[in-house]
Coordinates of C-alpha atoms in Angstrom, one line a residue:
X1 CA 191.3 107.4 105.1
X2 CA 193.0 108.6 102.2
X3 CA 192.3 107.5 98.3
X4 CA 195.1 105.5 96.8
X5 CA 195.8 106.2 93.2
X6 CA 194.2 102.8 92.2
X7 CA 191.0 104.1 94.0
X8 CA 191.3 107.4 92.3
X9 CA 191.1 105.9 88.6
X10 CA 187.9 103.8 89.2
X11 CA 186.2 106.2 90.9
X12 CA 186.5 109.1 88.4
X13 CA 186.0 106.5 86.0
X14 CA 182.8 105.4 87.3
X15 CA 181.7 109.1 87.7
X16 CA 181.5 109.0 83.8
X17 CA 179.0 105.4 84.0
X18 CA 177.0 107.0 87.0
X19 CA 176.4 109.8 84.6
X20 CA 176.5 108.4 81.0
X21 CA 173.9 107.6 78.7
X22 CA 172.8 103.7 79.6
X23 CA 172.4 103.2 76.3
X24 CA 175.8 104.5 74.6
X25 CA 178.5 102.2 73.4
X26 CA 181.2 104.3 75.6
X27 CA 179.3 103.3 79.4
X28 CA 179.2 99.9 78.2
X29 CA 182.8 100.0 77.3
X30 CA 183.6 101.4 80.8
X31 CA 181.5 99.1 82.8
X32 CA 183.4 96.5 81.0
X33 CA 186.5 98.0 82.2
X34 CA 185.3 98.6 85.6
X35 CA 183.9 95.1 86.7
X36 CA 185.3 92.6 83.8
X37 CA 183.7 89.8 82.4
X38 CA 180.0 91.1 84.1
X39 CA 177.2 90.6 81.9
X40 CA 175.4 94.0 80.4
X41 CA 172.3 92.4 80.8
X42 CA 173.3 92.9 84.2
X43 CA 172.8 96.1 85.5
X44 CA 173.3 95.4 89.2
X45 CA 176.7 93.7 88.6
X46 CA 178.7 97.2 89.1
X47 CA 177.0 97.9 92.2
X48 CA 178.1 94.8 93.7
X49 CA 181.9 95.9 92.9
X50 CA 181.8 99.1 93.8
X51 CA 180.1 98.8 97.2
X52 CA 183.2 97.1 98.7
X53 CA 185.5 99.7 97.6
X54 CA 183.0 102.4 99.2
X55 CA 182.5 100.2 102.3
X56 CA 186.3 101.5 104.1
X57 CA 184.8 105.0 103.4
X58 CA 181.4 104.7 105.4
X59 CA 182.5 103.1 108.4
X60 CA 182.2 106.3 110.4
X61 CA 179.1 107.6 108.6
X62 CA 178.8 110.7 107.2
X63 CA 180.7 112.4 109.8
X64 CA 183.6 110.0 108.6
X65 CA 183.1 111.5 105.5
X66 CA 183.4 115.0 106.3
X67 CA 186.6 114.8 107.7
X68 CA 187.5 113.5 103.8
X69 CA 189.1 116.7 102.1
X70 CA 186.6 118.1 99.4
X71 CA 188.3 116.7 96.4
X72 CA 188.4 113.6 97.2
X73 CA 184.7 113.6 99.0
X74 CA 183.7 115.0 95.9
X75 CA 185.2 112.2 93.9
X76 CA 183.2 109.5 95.9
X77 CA 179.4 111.0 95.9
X78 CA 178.5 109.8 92.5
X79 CA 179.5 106.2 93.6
X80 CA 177.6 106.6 97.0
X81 CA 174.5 107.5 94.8
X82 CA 174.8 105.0 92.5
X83 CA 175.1 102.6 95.3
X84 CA 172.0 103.8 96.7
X85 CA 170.0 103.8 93.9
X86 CA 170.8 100.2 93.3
X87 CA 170.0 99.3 96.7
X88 CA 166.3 100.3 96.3
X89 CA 165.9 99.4 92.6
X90 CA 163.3 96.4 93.6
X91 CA 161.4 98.9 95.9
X92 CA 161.1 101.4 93.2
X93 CA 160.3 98.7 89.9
X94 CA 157.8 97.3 92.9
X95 CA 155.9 100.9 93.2
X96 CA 156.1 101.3 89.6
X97 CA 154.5 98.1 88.6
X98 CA 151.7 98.9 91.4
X99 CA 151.4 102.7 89.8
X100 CA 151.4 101.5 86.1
X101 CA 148.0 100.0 86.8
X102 CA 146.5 102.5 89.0
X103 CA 145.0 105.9 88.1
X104 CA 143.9 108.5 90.7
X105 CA 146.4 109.8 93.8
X106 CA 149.9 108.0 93.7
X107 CA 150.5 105.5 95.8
X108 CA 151.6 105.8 99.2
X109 CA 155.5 105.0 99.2
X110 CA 156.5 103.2 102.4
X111 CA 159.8 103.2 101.8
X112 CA 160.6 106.9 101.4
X113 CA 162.0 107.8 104.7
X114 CA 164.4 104.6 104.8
X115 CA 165.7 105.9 101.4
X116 CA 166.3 109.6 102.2
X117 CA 167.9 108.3 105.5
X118 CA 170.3 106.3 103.7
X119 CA 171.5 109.5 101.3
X120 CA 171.8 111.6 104.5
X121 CA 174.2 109.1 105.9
X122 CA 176.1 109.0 102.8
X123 CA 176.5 112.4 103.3
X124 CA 173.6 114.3 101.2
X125 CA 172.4 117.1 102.6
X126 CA 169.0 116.6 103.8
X127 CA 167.3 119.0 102.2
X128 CA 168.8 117.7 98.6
X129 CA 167.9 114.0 99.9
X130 CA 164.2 114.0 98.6
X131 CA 165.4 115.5 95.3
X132 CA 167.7 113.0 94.6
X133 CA 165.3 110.3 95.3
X134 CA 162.8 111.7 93.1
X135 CA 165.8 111.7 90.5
X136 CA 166.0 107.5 91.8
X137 CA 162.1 107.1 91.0
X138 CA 162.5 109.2 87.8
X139 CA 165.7 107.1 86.3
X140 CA 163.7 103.5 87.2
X141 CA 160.9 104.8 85.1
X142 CA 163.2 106.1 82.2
X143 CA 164.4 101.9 82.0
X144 CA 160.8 100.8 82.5
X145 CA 159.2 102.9 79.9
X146 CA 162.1 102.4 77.2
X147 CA 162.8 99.0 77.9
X148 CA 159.7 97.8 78.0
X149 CA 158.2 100.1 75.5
X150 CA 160.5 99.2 72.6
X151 CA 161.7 96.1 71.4
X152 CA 164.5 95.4 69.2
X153 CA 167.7 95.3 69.5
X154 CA 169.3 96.3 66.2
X155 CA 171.8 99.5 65.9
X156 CA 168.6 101.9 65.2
X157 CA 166.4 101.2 68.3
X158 CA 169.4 101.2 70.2
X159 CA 170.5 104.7 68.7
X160 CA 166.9 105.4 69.3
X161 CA 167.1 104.7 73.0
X162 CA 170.0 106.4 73.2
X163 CA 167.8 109.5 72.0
X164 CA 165.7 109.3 74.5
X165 CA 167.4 108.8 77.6
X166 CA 169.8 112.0 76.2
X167 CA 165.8 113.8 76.0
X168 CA 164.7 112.3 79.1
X169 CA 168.5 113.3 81.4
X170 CA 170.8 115.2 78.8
X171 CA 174.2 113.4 77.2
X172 CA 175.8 114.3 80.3
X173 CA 173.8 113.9 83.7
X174 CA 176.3 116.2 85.3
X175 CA 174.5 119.1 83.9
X176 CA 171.1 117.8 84.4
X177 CA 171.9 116.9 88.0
X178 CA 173.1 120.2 89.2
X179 CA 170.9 122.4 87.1
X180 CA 168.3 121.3 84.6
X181 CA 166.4 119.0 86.3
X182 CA 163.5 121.1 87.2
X183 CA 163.9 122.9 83.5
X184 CA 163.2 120.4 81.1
X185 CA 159.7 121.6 80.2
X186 CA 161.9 124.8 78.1
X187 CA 162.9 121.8 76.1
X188 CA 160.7 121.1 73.1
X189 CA 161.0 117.7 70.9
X190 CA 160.2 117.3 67.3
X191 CA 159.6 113.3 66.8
X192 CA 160.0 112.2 62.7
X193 CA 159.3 108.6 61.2
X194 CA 156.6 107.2 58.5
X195 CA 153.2 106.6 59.9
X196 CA 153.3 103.3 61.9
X197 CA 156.8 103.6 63.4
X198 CA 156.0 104.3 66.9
X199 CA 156.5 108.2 67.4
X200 CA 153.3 107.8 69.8
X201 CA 155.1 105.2 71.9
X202 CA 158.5 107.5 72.0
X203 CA 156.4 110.6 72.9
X204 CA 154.6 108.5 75.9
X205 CA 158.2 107.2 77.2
X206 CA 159.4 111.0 77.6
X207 CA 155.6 112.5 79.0
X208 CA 155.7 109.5 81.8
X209 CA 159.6 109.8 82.9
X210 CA 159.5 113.1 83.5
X211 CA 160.9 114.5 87.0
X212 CA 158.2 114.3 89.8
X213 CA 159.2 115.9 93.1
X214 CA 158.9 113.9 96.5
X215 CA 156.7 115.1 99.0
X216 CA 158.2 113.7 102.2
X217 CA 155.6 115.4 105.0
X218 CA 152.4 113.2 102.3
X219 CA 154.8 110.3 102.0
X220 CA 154.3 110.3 97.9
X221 CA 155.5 112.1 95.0
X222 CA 153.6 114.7 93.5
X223 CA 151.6 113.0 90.4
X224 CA 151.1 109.5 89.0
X225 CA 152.9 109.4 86.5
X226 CA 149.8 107.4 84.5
X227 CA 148.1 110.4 83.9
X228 CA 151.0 113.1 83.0
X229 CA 151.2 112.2 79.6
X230 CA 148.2 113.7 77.2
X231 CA 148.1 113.4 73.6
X232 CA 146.1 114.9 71.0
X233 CA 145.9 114.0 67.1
X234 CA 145.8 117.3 65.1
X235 CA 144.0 116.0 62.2
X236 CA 141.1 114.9 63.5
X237 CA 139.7 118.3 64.3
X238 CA 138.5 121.1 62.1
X239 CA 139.9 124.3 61.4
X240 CA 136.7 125.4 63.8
X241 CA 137.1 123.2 67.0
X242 CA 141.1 122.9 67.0
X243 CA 141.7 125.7 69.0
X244 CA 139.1 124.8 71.4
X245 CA 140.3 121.3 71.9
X246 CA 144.4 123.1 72.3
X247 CA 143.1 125.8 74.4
X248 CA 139.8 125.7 75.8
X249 CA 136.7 128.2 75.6
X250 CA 134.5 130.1 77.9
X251 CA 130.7 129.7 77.8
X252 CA 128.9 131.1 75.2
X253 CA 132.1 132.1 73.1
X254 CA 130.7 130.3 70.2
X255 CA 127.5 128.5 68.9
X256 CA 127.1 125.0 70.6
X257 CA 129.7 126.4 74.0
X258 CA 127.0 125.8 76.4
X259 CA 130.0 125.2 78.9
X260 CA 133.7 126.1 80.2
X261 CA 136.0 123.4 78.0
X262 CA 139.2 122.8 79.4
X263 CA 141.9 122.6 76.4
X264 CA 144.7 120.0 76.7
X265 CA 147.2 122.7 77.6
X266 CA 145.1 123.3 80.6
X267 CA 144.7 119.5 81.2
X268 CA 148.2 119.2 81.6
X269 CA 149.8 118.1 84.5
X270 CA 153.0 120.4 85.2
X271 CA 155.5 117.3 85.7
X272 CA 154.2 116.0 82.8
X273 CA 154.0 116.6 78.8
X274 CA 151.8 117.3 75.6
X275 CA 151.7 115.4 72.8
X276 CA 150.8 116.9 69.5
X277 CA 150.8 114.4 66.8
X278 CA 150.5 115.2 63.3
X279 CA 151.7 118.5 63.8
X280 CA 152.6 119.1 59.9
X281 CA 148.4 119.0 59.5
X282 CA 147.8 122.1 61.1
X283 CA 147.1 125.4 59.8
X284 CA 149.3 128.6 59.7
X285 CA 147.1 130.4 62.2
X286 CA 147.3 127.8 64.9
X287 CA 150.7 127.6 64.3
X288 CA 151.2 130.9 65.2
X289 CA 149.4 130.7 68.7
X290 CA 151.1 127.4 69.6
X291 CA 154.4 129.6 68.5
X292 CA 153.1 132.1 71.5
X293 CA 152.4 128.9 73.8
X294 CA 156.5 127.9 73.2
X295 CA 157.7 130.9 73.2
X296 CA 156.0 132.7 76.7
X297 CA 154.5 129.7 78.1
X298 CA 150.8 131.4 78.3
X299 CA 147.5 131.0 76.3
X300 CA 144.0 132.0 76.3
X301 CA 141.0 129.8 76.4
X302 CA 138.9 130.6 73.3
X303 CA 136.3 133.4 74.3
X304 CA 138.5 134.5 77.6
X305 CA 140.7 137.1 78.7
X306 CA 142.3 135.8 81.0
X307 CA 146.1 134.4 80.0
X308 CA 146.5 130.7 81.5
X309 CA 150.0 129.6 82.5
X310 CA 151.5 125.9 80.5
X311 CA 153.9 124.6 82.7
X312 CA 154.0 121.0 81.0
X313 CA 156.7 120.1 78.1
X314 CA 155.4 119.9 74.2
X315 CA 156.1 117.0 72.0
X316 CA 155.3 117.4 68.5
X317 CA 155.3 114.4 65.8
X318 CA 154.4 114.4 62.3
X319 CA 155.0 111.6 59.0
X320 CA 155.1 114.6 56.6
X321 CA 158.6 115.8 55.4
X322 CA 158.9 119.3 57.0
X323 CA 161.9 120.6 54.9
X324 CA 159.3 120.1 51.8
X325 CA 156.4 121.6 53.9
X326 CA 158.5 125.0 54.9
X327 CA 159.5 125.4 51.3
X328 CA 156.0 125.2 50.5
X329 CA 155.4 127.9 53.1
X330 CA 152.6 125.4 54.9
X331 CA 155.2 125.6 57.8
X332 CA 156.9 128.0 59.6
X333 CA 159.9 128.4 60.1
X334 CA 159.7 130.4 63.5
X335 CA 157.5 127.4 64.6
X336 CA 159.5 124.7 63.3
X337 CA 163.0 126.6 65.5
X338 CA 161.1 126.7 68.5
X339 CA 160.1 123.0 68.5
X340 CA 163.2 121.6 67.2
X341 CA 165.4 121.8 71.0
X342 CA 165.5 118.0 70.1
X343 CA 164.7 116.4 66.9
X344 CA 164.6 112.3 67.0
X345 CA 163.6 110.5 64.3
X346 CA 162.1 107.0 64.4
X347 CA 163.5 104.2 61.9
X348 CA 161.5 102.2 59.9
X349 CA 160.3 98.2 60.4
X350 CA 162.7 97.2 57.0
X351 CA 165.5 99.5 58.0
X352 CA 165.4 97.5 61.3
X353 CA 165.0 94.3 59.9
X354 CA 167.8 94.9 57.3
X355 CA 170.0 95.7 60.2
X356 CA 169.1 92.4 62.1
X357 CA 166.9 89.7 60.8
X358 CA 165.8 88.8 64.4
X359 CA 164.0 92.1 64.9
X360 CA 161.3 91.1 63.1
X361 CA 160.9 87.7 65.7
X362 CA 161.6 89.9 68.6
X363 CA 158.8 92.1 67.9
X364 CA 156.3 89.1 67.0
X365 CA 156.9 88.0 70.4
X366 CA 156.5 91.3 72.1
X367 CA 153.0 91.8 70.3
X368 CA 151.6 88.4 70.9
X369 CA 152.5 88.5 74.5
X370 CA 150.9 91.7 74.4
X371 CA 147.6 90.4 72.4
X372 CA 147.7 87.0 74.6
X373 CA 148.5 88.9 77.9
X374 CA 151.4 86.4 78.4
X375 CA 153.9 84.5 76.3
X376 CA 152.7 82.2 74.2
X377 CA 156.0 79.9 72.0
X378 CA 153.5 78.3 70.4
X379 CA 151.2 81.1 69.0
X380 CA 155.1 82.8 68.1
X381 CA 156.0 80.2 66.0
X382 CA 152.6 80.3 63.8
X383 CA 152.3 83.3 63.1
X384 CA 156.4 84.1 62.1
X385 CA 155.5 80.7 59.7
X386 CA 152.5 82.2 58.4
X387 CA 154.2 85.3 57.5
X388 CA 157.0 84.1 55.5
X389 CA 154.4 82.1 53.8
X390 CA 152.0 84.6 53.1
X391 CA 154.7 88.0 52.1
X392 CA 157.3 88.0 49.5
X393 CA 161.2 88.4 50.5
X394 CA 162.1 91.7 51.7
X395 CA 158.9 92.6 51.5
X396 CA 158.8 96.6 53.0
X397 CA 156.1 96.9 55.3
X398 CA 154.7 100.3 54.3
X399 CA 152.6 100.3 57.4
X400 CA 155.6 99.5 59.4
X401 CA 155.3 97.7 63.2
X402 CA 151.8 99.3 62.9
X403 CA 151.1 97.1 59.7
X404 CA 152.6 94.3 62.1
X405 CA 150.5 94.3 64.9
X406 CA 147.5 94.0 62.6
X407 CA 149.3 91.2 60.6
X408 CA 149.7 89.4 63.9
X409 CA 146.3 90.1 64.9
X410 CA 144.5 88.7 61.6
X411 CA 147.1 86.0 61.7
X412 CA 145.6 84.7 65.1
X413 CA 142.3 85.0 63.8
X414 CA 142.5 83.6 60.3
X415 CA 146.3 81.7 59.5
X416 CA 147.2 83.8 56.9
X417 CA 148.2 87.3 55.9
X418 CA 147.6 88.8 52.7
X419 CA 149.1 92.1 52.6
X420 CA 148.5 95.0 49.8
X421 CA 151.1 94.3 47.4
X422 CA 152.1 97.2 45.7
X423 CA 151.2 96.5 41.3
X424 CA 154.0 96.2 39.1
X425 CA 152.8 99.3 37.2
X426 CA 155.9 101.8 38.4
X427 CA 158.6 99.3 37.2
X428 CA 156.1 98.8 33.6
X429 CA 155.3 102.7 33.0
X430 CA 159.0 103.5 33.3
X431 CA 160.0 100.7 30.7
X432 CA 157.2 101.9 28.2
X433 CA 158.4 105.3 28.7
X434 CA 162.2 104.5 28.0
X435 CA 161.2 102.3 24.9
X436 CA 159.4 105.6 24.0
X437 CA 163.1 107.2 23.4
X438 CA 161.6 110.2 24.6
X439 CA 163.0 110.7 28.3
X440 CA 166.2 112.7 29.1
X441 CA 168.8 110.9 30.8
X442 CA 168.3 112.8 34.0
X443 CA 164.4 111.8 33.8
X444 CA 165.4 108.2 33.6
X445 CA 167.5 108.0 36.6
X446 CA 164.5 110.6 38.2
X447 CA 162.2 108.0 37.9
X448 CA 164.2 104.8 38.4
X449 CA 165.7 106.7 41.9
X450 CA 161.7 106.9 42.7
X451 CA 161.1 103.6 41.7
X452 CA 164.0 102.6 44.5
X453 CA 162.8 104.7 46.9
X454 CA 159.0 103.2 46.6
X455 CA 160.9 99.8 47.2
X456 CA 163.0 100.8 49.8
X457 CA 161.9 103.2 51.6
X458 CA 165.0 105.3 52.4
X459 CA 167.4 107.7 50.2
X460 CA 170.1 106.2 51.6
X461 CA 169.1 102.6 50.5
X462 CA 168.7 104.0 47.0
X463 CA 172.0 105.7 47.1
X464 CA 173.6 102.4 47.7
X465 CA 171.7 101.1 45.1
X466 CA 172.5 103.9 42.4
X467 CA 175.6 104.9 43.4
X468 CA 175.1 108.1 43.7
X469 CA 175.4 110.1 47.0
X470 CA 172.6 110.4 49.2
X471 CA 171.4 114.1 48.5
X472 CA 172.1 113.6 45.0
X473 CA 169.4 110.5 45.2
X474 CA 167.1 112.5 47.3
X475 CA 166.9 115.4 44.7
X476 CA 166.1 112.8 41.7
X477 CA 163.2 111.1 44.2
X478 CA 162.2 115.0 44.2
X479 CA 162.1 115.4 41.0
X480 CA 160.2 112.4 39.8
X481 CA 157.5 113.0 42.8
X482 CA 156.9 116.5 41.1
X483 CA 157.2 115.8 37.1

């Protein structure tokens, strides 16, 4: 059976949705196209239109299509995986849910071999068959961990989920597909936000959707993905123990080693990631071994000779400004080069809520569900009224959806919030000092872009404010913080 013209539109079409980022304007524009008037809540609705328009093309099996010329066989196998995937989305969320709450050996997965039967009839090879439904198990995780993970639906978080699943599968799964799926731990990410704005929860999304293999002949996949995410908090440990902690040591390598310690690069789980958070806090000469770690994949356990493979991939976060950091020379630039493959950085809780005033309801409900261990309307309702009570208008949440879950939290236990209201000495100092006559003009607008910025909380905000342009606001905010 031959493609009709029609049929050759929406099915290159739809290559560019099977694909596409989930989370980009441009796939929801083409869904739209493709099945009209469907909801985008909905993500099986294109499934149900496309397996119709496949069905003509299956009737004979997959030695119907083989006797499809190439191009045009071609043109149909990302619809007959997307149809496949979608026809064993409740299996998969099913074994998730089950996994998510299990540690230890993956599960069992029952229906492996109905799966990888149903890609060989659709005309996958069958040695690629268990690949691709890893690539299944690994995509239902992506959605799991990013929609459940973060809440919001302003322009940022959607940008930011559009970050991740570009982190997670590349803009363009075409490449990722066909080469890069077993390559992604060469790929280092660089996470940047204020303290409080979730970089943790972003890092944890990418360390538990990574790519774990199928292991047809054990009926599983090769980890849980519960335990392939590690992370580690640089500032916590001394100059002296760091290194032991990252790498390791041998017995007896130092005063108090009275045993092997295995480091969190050998703790690692190969399909999974590393997570080094407030990576700006560390020294020069750590930063030079992780350099090594990045650079040939290898390390040696403090005390030991023997170099130790990392097959995992690193994820690096820090609050710190890291152009001010590498000017200082407290960061190198080597280091920062080799961790920057992808750099994603995390908005703030007032940038969101400026963009939509819902976000700040949105994530109320998310953390009292989460306190509560259900939703609770009621318990929703009290604390969104204590909080405009208890805060000012546009108040900035300095702590950010970290601040929030504590307000919540002390909310529930006492009615009220009384947060740490920054004094009105800034906005006083600078009037004394202008009715001194003694400031230059550029010193005023110095401190008065610094007063903004303490308000704000973004350059941009205060350019808006000021007028100025953005870098020109940032180098007064600069200025002020040193004078």
């Amino acid at each position: 059976m031959a493609l009709s013209s029609a049929d050759h539109q929406f099915f290159a079409a739809l290559a560019d949705v099977v694909f596409g980022n989930p989370y980009s304007p441009k796939r929801t524009q083409l869904i739209a196209r493709l099945a009209p008037g469907t909801l985008m809540a909905d993500r099986e609705a294109l499934a149900r239109v496309v397996a119709p328009k496949l069905a003509p093309f299956l009737r004979e099996g997959a030695a119907g299509l083989q006797r499809i010329p190439n191009d045009e066989r071609r043109l149909l196998e990302p619809a007959l995986l997307y149809v496949g995937y979608h026809r064993c989305v409740p299996q998969l969320d099913a074994l998730i849910d089950r996994q998510a709450r299990q540690h230890g050996d993956p599960l069992l997965v029952p229906f492996g071999e109905e799966v990888i039967g149903d890609l060989v009839r659709s005309g996958v090879a069958p040695e690629q068959a268990p690949r691709y439904f890893a690539l299944y198990y690994q995509l239902r995780r992506a959605f799991f961990f990013i929609d459940r993970s973060l809440a919001g639906d302003c322009e940022s978080m959607r940008r930011l989920r559009e970050a991740l699943w570009n982190n997670l599968f590349t803009h363009d799964m075409r490449g990722f597909e066909s080469a890069l799926w077993n390559r992604m731990e060469d790929f280092s990410t660089l996470l940047l936000g204020e303290t409080g704005t979730g970089k943790g929860q972003a890092a944890a999304v990418i360390g538990r959707s990574a790519f774990i293999p199928y292991l047809p002949e054990q009926r599983r996949f090769a980890a849980n993905f519960t335990e392939t995410f590690i992370a580690i908090n640089l500032s916590q440990f001394s100059e002296e123990l760091i290194e032991s902690e990252l790498f390791g040591h041998r017995k007896g390598s130092f005063t108090g080693a009275i045993d092997h310690h295995q480091g969190v690069f050998e703790r690692c789980d190969p399909h999974g990631a590393l997570f080094l958070d407030e990576i700006g806090e560390v020294s020069i000469q750590v930063q030079i071994k992780l350099l090594q770690v990045l650079q040939e994949r290898t390390y040696t356990p403090v005390g030991g000779r023997e170099k130790k493979r990392f097959s995992g991939r690193v994820i690096a976060a820090t609050n710190q400004p890291l152009g001010d950091l590498r000017r200082q020379g407290r960061f190198r630039d080597d280091f920062f080069y080799r961790l920057c493959s992808d750099v994603i950085e995390l908005p703030t809780l007032r940038q969101r809520i400026a963009e939509s005033p819902k976000e700040l309801e949105q994530l109320v409900q998310l953390l009292v569900a989460r306190i509560a261990g259900d939703e609770a309307p009621a318990l929703v309702a009290s604390v969104l009224e204590a909080l405009e009570a208890s805060l000012p208008r546009g108040y900035a949440w300095p702590g950010n959806v970290r601040e929030l879950e504590q307000a919540v939290r002390r909310i529930l236990l006492t009615g009220r919030y009384s947060a740490d209201l920054p004094s009105a000495e800034a906005g006083d100092s600078l009037e004394a000092l202008i009715a001194t006559g003694r400031l230059t003009a550029d010193e005023v607008l110095a401190r008065y872009c610094a007063l903004l910025y303490r308000r704000l909380g973004n350059y941009a905000a205060v350019a808006k404010q000021t007028g100025l342009d953005p870098r020109t606001a940032r180098k007064y905010v600069l200025a002020a913080d040193k004078a």
